[in-house]
Short mmCIF file of C-alpha atoms in Angstrom, two decimals:
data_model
loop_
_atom_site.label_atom_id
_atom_site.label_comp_id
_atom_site.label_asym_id
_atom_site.label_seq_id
_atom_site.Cartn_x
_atom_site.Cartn_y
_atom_site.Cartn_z
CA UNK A 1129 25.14 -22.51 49.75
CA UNK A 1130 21.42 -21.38 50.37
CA UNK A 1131 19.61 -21.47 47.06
CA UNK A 1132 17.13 -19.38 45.13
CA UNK A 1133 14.66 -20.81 42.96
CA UNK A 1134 13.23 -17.68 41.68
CA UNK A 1135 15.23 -14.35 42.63
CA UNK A 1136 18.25 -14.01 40.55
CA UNK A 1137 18.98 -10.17 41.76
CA UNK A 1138 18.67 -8.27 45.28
CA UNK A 1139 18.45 -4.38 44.69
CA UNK A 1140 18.99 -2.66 48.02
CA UNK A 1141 18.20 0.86 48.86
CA UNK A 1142 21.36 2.65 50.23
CA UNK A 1143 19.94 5.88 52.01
CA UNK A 1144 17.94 5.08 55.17
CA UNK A 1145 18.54 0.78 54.69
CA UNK A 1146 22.36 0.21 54.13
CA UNK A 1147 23.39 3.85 55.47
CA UNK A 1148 21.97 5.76 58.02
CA UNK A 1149 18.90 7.72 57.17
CA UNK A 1150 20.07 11.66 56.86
CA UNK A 1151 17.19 12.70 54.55
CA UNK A 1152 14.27 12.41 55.95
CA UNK A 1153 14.96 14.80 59.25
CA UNK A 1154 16.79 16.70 56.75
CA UNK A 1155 13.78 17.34 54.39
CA UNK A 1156 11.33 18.08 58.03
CA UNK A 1157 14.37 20.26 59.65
CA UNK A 1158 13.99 22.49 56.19
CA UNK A 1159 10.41 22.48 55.52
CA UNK A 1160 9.93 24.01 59.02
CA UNK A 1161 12.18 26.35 59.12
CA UNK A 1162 11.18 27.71 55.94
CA UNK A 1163 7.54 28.00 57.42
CA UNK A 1164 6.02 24.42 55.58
CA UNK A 1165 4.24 22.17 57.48
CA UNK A 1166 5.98 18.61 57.44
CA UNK A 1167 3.10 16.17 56.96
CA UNK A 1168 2.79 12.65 55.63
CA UNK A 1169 1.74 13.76 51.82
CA UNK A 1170 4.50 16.05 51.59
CA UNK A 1171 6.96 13.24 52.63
CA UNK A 1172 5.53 10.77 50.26
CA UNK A 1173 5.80 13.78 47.46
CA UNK A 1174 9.66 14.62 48.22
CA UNK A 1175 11.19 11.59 49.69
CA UNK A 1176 12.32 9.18 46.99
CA UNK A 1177 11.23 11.54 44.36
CA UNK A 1178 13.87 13.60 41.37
CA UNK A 1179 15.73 15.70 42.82
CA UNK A 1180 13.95 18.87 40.47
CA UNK A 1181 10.64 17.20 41.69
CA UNK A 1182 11.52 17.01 45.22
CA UNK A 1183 12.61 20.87 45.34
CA UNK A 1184 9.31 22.02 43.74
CA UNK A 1185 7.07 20.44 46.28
CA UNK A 1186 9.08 21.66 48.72
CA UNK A 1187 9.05 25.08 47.00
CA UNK A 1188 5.03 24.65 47.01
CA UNK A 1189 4.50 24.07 50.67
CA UNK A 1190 6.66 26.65 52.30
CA UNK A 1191 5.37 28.75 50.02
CA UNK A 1192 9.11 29.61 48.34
CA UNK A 1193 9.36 32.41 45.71
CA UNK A 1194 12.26 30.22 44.14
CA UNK A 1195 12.41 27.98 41.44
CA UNK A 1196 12.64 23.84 41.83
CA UNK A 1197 16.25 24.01 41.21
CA UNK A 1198 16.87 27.06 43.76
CA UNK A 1199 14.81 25.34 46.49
CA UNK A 1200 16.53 22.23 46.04
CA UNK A 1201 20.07 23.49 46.03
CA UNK A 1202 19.36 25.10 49.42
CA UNK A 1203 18.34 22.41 50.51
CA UNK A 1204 21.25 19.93 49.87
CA UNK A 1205 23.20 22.95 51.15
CA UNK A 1206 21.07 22.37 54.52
CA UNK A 1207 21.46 18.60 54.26
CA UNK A 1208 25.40 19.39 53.92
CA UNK A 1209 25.26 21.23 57.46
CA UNK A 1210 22.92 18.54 58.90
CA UNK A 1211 25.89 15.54 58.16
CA UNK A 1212 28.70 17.59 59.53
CA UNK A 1213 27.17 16.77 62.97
CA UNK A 1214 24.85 13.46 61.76
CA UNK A 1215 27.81 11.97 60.23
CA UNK A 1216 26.72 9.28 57.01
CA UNK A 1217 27.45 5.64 58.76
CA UNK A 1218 27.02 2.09 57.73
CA UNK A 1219 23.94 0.94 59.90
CA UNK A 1220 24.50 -1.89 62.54
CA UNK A 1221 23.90 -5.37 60.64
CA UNK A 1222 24.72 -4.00 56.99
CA UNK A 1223 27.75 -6.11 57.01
CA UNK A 1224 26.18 -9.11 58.37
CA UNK A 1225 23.49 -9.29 56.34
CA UNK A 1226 25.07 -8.70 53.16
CA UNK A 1227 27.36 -11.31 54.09
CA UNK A 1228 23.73 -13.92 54.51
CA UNK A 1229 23.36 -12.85 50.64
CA UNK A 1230 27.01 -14.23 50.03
CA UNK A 1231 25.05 -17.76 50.57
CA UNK A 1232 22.47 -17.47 48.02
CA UNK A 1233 23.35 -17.92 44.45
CA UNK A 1234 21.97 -14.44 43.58
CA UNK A 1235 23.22 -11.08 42.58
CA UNK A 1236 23.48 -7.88 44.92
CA UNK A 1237 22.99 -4.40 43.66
CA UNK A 1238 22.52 -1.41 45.75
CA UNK A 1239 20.63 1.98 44.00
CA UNK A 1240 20.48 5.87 45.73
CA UNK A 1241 19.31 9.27 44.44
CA UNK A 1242 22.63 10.76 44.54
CA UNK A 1243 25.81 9.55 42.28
CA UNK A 1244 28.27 6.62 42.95
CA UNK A 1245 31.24 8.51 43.92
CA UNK A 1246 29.19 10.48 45.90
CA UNK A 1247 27.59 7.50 48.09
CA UNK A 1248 28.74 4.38 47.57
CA UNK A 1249 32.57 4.91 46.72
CA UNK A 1250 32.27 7.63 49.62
CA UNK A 1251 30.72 6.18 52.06
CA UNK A 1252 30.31 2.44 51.67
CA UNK A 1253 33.91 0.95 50.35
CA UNK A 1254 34.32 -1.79 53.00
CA UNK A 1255 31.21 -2.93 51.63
CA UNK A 1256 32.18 -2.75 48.16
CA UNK A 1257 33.06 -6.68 47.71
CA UNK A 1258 29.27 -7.73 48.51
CA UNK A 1259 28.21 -6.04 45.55
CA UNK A 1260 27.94 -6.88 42.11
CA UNK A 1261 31.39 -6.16 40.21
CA UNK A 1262 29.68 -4.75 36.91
CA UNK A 1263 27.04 -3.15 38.13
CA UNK A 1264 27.43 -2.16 42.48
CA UNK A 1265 25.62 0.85 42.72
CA UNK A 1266 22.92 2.09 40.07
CA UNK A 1267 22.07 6.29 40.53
CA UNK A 1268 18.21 6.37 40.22
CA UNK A 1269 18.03 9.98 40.22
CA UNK A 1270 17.03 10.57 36.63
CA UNK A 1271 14.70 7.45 36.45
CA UNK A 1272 13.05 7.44 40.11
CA UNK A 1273 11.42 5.43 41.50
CA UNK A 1274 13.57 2.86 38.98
CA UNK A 1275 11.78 -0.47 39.71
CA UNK A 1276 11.20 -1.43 35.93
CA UNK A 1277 14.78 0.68 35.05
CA UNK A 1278 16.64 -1.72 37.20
CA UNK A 1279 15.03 -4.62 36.17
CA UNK A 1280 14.39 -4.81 32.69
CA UNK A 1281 16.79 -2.27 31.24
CA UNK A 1282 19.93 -2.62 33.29
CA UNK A 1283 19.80 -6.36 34.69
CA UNK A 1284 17.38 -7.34 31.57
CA UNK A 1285 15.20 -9.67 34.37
CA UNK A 1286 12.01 -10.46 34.86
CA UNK A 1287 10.33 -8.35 37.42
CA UNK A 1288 9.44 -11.49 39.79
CA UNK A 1289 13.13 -12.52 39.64
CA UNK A 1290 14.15 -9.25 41.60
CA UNK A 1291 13.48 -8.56 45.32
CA UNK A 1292 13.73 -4.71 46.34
CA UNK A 1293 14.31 -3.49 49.84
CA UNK A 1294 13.54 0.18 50.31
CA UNK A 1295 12.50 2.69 53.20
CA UNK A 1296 9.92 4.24 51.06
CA UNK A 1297 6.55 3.11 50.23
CA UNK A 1298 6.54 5.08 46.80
CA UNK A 1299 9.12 1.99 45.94
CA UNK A 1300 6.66 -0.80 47.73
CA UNK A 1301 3.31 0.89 45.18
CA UNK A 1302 5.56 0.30 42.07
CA UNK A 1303 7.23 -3.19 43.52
CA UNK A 1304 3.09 -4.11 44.17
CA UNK A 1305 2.05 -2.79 40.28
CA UNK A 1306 4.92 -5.02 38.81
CA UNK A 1307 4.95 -7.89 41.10
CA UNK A 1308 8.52 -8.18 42.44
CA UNK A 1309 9.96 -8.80 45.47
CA UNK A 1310 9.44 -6.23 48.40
CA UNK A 1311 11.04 -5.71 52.24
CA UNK A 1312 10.43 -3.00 53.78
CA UNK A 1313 12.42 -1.31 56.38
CA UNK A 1314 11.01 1.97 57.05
CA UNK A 1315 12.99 4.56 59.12
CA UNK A 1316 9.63 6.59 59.54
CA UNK A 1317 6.49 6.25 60.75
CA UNK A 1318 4.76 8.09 58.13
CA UNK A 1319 6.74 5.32 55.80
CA UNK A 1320 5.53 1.89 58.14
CA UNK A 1321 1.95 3.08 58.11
CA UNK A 1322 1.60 3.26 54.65
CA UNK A 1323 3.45 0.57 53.84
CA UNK A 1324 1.11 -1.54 56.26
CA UNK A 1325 -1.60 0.05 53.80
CA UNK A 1326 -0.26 -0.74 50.31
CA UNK A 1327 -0.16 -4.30 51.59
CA UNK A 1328 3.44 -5.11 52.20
CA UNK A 1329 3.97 -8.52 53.97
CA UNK A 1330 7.37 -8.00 55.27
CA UNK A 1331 8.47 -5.67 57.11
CA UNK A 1332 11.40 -5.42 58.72
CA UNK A 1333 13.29 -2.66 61.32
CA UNK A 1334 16.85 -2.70 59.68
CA UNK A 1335 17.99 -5.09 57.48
CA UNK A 1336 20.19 -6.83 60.60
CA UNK A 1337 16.31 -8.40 61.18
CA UNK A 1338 15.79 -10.24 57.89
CA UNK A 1339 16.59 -13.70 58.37
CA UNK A 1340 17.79 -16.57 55.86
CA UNK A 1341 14.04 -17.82 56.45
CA UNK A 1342 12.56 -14.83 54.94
CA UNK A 1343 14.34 -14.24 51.99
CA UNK A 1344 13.68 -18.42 51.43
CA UNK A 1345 10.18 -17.68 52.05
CA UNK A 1346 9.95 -14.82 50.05
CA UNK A 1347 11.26 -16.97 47.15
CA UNK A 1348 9.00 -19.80 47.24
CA UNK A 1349 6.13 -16.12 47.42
CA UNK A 1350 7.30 -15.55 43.95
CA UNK A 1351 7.19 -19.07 42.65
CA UNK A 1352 3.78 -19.29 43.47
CA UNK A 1353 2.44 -16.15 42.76
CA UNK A 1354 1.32 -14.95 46.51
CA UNK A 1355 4.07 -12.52 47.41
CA UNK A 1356 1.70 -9.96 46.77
CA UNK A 1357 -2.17 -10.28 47.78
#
């Protein structure tokens, strides 16, 4: 067994890391055809935010005459239509990787915007044995972006004993402010540049490219204080 000296708990994104991304050309596909222009502000406003938050900035830049909760109804009606043909899939090297955590003496959550039966019992149940038996999936909707939620209140941690791995560099900001562990695996652009410029040391393209080495050196990063700069 690989060991940990520091991280006691690995909190992995599910939409975009452990399942294929359907959100973010979901939220473009509907800004533009409701007249918005899709730019990298409005994805850092509605990606990764509450659901009632996300539908009112997308209500404000196309310019809707509906309410937060209207706007974002119609648009997980339009994400419903864009899965029939983008079908939700475990991404290439999920598996594996999650099997590299089996190694480490360390616990494995995952945490989405949408509910547990919805995502994870849905879509991820040959994963289901990688994961934490108590607590395998965490719904972040309600306490977005979740960073001191998960740690302190649910897994009652400190925040340098958890490592994070998220898409979204609204999570890497609040990972930064409260010093815990960060990867980054944007599926975006918009997401890797600003990533790059909150100051996030790894990042990765899927999570079939972090490595045992890594996650050890990301370990001894928290002992020591330097994970972040």
């Amino acid at each position: 067994m690989s060991i940990f000296n520091k991280i006691k708990l690995v909190a992995i994104d599910v939409d975009g890391v452990l399942l294929t991304d359907t959100y973010s050309p979901a939220i473009r596909s509907f800004v533009e055809q409701h007249g918005g222009v899709y730019t990298p502000e409005l994805e850092r406003q509605v990606w990764g935010s509450p659901h009632i938050a996300g539908g009112h900035n997308m209500s404000l830049a196309c310019k809707l005459p509906w309410s937060a909760q209207k706007t974002i109804e119609a648009f997980f009606q339009h994400h419903g239509k864009y899965i029939e043909e983008n079908p939700i899939e475990v991404v290439p090297g999920a598996e594996s990787f999650l099997g590299l955590l089996q190694e480490f003496n360390v616990r494995v959550t995952s945490y989405g915007g949408r509910t547990k039966e919805y995502i994870f019992d849905k879509h991820m149940p040959s994963l289901k044995n990688y994961f934490d038996k108590e607590k395998p999936y965490i719904d972040t909707n309600s306490i977005r972006p979740g960073v001191k939620e998960i740690t302190k209140d649910i897994f009652h941690l400190d925040f340098d004993e958890v490592l994070f791995i998220d898409d979204i560099n609204r999570m890497a900001e609040v990972a930064r402010y409260y010093r815990t562990g960060f990867i980054g695996t944007p599926v975006t652009n918009y997401q890797k540049e600003q990533m790059q410029e909150t100051g996030v040391r790894y990042i990765a393209s899927s999570v079939a490219a972090i490595t045992r080495d890594m996650l050890i050196q990301i370990d001894e990063e928290l002992i020591l204080e330097k994970h972040w700069s």
